[in-house]
mmCIF file with all atom_site columns, C-alpha atoms in Angstrom:
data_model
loop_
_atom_site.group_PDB
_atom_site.id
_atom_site.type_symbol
_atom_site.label_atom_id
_atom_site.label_alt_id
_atom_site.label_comp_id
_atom_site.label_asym_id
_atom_site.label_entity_id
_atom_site.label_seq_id
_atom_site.pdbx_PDB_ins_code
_atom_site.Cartn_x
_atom_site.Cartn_y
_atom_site.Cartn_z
_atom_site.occupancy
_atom_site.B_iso_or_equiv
_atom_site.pdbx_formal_charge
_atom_site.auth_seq_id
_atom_site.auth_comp_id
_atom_site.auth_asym_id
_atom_site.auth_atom_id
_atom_site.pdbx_PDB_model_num
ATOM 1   C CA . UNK A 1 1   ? -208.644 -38.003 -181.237 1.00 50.00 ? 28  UNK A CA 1
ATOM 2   C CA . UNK A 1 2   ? -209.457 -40.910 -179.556 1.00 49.00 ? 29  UNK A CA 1
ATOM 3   C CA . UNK A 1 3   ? -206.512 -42.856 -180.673 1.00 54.00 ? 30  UNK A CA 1
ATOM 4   C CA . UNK A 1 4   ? -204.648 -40.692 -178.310 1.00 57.00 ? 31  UNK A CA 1
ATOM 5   C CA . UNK A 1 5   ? -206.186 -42.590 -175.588 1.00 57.00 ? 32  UNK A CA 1
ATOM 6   C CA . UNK A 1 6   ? -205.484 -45.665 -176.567 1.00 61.00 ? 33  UNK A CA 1
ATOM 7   C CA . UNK A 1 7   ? -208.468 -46.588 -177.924 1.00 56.00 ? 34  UNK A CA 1
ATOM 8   C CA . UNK A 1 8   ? -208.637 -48.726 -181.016 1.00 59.00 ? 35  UNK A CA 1
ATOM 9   C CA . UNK A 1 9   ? -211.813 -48.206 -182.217 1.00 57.00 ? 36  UNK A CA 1
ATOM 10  C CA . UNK A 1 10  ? -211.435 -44.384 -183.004 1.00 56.00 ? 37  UNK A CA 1
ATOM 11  C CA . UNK A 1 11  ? -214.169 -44.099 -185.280 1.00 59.00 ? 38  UNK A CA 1
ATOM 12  C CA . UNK A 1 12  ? -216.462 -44.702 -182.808 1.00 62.00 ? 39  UNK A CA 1
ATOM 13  C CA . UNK A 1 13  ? -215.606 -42.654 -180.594 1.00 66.00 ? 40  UNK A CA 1
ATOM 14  C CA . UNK A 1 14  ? -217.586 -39.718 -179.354 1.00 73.00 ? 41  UNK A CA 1
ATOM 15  C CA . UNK A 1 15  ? -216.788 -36.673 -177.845 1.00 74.00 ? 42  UNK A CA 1
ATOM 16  C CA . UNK A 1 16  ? -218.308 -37.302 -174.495 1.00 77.00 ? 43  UNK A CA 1
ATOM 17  C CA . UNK A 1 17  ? -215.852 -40.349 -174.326 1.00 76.00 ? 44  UNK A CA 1
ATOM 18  C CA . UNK A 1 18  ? -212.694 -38.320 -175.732 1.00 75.00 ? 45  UNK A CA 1
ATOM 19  C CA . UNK A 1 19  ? -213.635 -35.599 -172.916 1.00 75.00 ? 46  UNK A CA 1
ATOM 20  C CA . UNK A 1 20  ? -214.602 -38.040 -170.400 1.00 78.00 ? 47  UNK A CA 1
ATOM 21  C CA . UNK A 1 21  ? -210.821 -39.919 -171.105 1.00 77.00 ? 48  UNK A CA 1
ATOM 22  C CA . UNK A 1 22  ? -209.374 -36.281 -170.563 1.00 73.00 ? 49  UNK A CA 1
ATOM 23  C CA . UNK A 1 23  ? -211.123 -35.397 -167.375 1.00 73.00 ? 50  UNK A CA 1
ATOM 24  C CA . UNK A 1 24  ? -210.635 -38.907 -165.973 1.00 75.00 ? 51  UNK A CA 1
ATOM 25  C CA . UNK A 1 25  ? -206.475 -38.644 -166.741 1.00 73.00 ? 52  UNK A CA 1
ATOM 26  C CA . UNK A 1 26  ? -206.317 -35.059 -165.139 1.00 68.00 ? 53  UNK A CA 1
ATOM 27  C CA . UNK A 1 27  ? -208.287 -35.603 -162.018 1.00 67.00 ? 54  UNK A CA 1
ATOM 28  C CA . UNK A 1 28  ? -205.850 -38.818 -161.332 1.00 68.00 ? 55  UNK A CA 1
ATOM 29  C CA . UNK A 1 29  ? -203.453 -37.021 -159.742 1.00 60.00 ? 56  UNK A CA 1
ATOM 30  C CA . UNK A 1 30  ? -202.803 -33.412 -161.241 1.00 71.00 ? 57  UNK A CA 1
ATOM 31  C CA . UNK A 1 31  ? -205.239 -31.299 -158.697 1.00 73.00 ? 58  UNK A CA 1
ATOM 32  C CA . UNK A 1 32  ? -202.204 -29.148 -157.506 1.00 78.00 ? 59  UNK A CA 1
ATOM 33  C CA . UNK A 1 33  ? -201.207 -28.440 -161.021 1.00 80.00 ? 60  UNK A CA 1
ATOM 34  C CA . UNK A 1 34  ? -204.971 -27.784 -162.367 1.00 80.00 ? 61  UNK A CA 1
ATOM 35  C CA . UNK A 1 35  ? -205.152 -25.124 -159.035 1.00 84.00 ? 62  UNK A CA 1
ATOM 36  C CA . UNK A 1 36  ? -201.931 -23.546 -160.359 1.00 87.00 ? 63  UNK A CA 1
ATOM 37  C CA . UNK A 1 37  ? -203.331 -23.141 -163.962 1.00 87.00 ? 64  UNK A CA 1
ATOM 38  C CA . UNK A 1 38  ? -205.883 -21.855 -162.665 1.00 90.00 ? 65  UNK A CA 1
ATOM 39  C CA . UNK A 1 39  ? -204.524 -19.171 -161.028 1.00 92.00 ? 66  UNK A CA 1
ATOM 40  C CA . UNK A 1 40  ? -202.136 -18.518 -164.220 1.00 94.00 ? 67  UNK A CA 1
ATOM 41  C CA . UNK A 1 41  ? -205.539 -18.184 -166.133 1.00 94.00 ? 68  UNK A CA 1
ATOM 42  C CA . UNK A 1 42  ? -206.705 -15.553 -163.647 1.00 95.00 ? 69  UNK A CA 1
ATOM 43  C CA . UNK A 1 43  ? -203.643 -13.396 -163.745 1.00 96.00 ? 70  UNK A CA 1
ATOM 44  C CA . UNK A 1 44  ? -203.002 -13.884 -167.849 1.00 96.00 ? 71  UNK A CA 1
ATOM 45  C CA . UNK A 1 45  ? -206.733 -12.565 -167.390 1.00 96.00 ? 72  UNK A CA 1
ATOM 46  C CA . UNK A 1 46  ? -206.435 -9.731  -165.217 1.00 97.00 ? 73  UNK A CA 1
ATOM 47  C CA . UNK A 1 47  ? -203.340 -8.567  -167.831 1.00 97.00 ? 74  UNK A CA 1
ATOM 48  C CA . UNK A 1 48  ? -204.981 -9.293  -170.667 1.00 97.00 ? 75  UNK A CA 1
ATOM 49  C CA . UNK A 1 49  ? -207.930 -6.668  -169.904 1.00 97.00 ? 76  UNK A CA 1
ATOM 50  C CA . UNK A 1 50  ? -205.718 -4.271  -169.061 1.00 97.00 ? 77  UNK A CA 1
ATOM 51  C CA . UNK A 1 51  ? -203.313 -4.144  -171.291 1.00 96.00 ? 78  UNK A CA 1
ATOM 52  C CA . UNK A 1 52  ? -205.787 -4.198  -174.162 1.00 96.00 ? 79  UNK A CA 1
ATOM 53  C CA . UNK A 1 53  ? -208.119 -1.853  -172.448 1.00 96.00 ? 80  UNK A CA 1
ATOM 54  C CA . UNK A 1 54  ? -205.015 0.571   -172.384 1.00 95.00 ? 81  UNK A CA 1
ATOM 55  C CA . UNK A 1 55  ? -204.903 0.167   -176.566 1.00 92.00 ? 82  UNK A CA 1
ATOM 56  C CA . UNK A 1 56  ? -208.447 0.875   -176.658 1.00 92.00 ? 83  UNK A CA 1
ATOM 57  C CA . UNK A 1 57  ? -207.986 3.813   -174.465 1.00 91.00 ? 84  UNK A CA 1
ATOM 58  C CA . UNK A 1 58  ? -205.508 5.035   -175.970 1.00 88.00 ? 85  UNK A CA 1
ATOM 59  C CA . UNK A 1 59  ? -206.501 4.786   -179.471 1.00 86.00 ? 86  UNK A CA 1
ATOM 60  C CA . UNK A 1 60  ? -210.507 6.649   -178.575 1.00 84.00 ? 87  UNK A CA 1
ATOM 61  C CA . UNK A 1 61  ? -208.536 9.215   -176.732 1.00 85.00 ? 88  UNK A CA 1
ATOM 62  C CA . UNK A 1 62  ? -206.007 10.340  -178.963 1.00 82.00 ? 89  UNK A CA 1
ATOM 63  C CA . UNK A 1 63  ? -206.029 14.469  -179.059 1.00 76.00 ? 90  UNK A CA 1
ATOM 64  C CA . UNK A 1 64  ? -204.519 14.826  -182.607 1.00 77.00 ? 91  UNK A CA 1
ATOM 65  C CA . UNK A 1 65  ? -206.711 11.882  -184.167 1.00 77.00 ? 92  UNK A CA 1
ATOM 66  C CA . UNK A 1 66  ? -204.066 10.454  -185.710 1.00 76.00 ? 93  UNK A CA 1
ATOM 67  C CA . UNK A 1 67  ? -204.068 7.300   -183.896 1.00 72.00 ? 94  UNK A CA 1
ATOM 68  C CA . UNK A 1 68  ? -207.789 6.673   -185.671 1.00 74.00 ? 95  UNK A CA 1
ATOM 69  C CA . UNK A 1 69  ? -207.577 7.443   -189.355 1.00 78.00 ? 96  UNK A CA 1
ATOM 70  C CA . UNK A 1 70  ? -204.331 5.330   -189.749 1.00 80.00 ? 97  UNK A CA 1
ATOM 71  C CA . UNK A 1 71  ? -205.796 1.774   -191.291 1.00 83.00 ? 98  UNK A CA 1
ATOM 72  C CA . UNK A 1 72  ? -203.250 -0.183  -189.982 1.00 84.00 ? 99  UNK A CA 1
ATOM 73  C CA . UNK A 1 73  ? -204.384 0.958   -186.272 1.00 83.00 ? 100 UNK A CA 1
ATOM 74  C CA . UNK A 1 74  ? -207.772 0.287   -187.214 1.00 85.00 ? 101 UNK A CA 1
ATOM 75  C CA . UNK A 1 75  ? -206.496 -3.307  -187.776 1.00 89.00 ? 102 UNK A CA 1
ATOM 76  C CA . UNK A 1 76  ? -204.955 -3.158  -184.067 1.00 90.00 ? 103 UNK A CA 1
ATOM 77  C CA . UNK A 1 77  ? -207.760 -1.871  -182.770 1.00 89.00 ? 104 UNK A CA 1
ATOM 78  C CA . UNK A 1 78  ? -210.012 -4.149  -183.692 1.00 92.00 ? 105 UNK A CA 1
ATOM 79  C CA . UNK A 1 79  ? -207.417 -6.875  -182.447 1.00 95.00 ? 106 UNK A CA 1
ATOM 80  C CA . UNK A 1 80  ? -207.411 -5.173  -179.354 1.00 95.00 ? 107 UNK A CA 1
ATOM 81  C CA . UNK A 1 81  ? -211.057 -5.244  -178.863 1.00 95.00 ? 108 UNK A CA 1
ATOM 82  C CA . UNK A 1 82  ? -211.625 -9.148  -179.716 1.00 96.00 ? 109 UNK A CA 1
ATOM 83  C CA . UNK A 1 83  ? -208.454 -9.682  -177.311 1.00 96.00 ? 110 UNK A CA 1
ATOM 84  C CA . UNK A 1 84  ? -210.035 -8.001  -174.286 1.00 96.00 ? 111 UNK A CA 1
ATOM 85  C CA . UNK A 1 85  ? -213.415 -10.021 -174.955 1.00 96.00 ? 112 UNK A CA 1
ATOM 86  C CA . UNK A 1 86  ? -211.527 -13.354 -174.901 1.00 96.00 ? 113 UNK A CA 1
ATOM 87  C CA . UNK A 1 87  ? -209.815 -11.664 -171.297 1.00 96.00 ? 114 UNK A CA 1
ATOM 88  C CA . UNK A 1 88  ? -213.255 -11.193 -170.353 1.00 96.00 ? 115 UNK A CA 1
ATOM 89  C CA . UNK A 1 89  ? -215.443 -14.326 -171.374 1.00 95.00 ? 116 UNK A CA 1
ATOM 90  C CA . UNK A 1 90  ? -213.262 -17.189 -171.997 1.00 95.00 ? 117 UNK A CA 1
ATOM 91  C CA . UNK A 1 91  ? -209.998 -16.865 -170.128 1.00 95.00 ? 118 UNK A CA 1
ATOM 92  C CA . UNK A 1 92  ? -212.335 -16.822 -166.891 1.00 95.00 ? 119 UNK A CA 1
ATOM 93  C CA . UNK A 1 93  ? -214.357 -19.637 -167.893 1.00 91.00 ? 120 UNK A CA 1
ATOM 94  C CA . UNK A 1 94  ? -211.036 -21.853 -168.600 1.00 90.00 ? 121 UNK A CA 1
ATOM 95  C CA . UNK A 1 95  ? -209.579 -21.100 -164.736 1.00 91.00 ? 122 UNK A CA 1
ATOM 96  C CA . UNK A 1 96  ? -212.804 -21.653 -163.512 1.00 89.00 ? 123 UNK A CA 1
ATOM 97  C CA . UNK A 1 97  ? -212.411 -25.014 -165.350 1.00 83.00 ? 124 UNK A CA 1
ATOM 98  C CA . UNK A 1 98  ? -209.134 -25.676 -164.193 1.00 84.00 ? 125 UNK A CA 1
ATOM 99  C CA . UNK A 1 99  ? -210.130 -24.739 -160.404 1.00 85.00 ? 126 UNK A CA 1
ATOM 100 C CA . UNK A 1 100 ? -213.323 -26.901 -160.243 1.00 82.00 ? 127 UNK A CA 1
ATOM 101 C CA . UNK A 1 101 ? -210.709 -29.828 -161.105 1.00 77.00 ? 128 UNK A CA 1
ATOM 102 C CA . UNK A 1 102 ? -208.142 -28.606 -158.448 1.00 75.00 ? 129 UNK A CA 1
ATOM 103 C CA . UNK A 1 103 ? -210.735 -28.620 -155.938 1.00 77.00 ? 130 UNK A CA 1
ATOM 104 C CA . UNK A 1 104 ? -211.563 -32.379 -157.088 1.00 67.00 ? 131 UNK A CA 1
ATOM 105 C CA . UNK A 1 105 ? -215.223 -31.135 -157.980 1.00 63.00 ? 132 UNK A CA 1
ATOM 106 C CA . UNK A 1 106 ? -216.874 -32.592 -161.502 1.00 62.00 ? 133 UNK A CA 1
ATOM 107 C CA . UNK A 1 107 ? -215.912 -30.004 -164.278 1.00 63.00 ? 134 UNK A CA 1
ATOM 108 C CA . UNK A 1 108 ? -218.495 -30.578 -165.982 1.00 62.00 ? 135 UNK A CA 1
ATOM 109 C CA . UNK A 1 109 ? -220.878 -29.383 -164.208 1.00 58.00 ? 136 UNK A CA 1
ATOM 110 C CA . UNK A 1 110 ? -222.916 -32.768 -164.422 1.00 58.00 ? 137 UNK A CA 1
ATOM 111 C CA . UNK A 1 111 ? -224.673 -33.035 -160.773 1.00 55.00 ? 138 UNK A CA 1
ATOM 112 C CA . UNK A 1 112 ? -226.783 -29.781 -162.303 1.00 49.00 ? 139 UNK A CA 1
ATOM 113 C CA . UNK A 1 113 ? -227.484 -32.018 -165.594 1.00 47.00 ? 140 UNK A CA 1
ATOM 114 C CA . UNK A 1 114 ? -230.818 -34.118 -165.131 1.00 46.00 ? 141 UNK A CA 1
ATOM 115 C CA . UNK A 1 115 ? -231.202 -37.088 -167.515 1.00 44.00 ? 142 UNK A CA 1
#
C-alpha cells in the first residue's frame, strides 16, 4: 500500500503513515471536491434509507403473505435490511469524513486524542 506513495521501504510501512500520506495528498488542494462528496454521501444516504426502508415495508406489510414465504425474498430482505444499516451508520460517517476535510479541519479527529 505504501508503494503507492512512493515510498520504497513498503514493508515498513504502517498504517498511520499510509493514512497520514492519504490525508496529507487530499487536504493539498481538493477541499471543494471533499465538500462535494460529502454532500453526494448525504444524498446517496438519504436514498439509500428510503428506498430500502420501502422493501422492508413492503415485504412486513404484504396482505396476501406471499411476499414472506418466498425464499428468494427472504434473501432480498435480508439484503435490504443490511443495506439500510450501512445508509444509516456508515454512509454518514464517510460524508462526515469527507466534510471535516472540506472544511480544512483534521479528519481524524486527533486534537480530541491525548498522547
Amino acid at each position: 500500500m505504501a508503494a503507492l506513495f512512493g515510498h520504497r521501504d513498503y514493508w515498513n510501512a504502517s498504517a498511520k503513515m499510509v493514512m497520514d500520506e492519504f490525508t496529507r495528498q487530499l487536504m493539498q488542494d481538493s477541499h471543494g471536491q471533499a465538500t462535494i462528496v460529502s454532500i453526494f454521501y448525504l444524498f446517496l444516504s438519504v436514498i439509500t434509507v428510503a428506498g430500502n426502508a420501502l422493501v422492508i415495508v413492503a415485504v412486513w406489510k404484504d396482505p396476501l403473505k406471499i411476499l414472506r414465504s418466498s425464499p428468494s425474498n427472504f434473501i432480498l430482505l435480508s439484503l435490504a435490511m443490511s443495506d439500510l444499516t450501512v445508509g444509516v451508520l456508515v454512509i454518514p460517517g464517510v460524508a462526515l469524513w469527507y466534510l471535516r476535510v472540506g472544511i480544512k479541519a483534521d479528519p481524524w479527529l486527533s486534537e480530541l486524542i491525548v498522547m
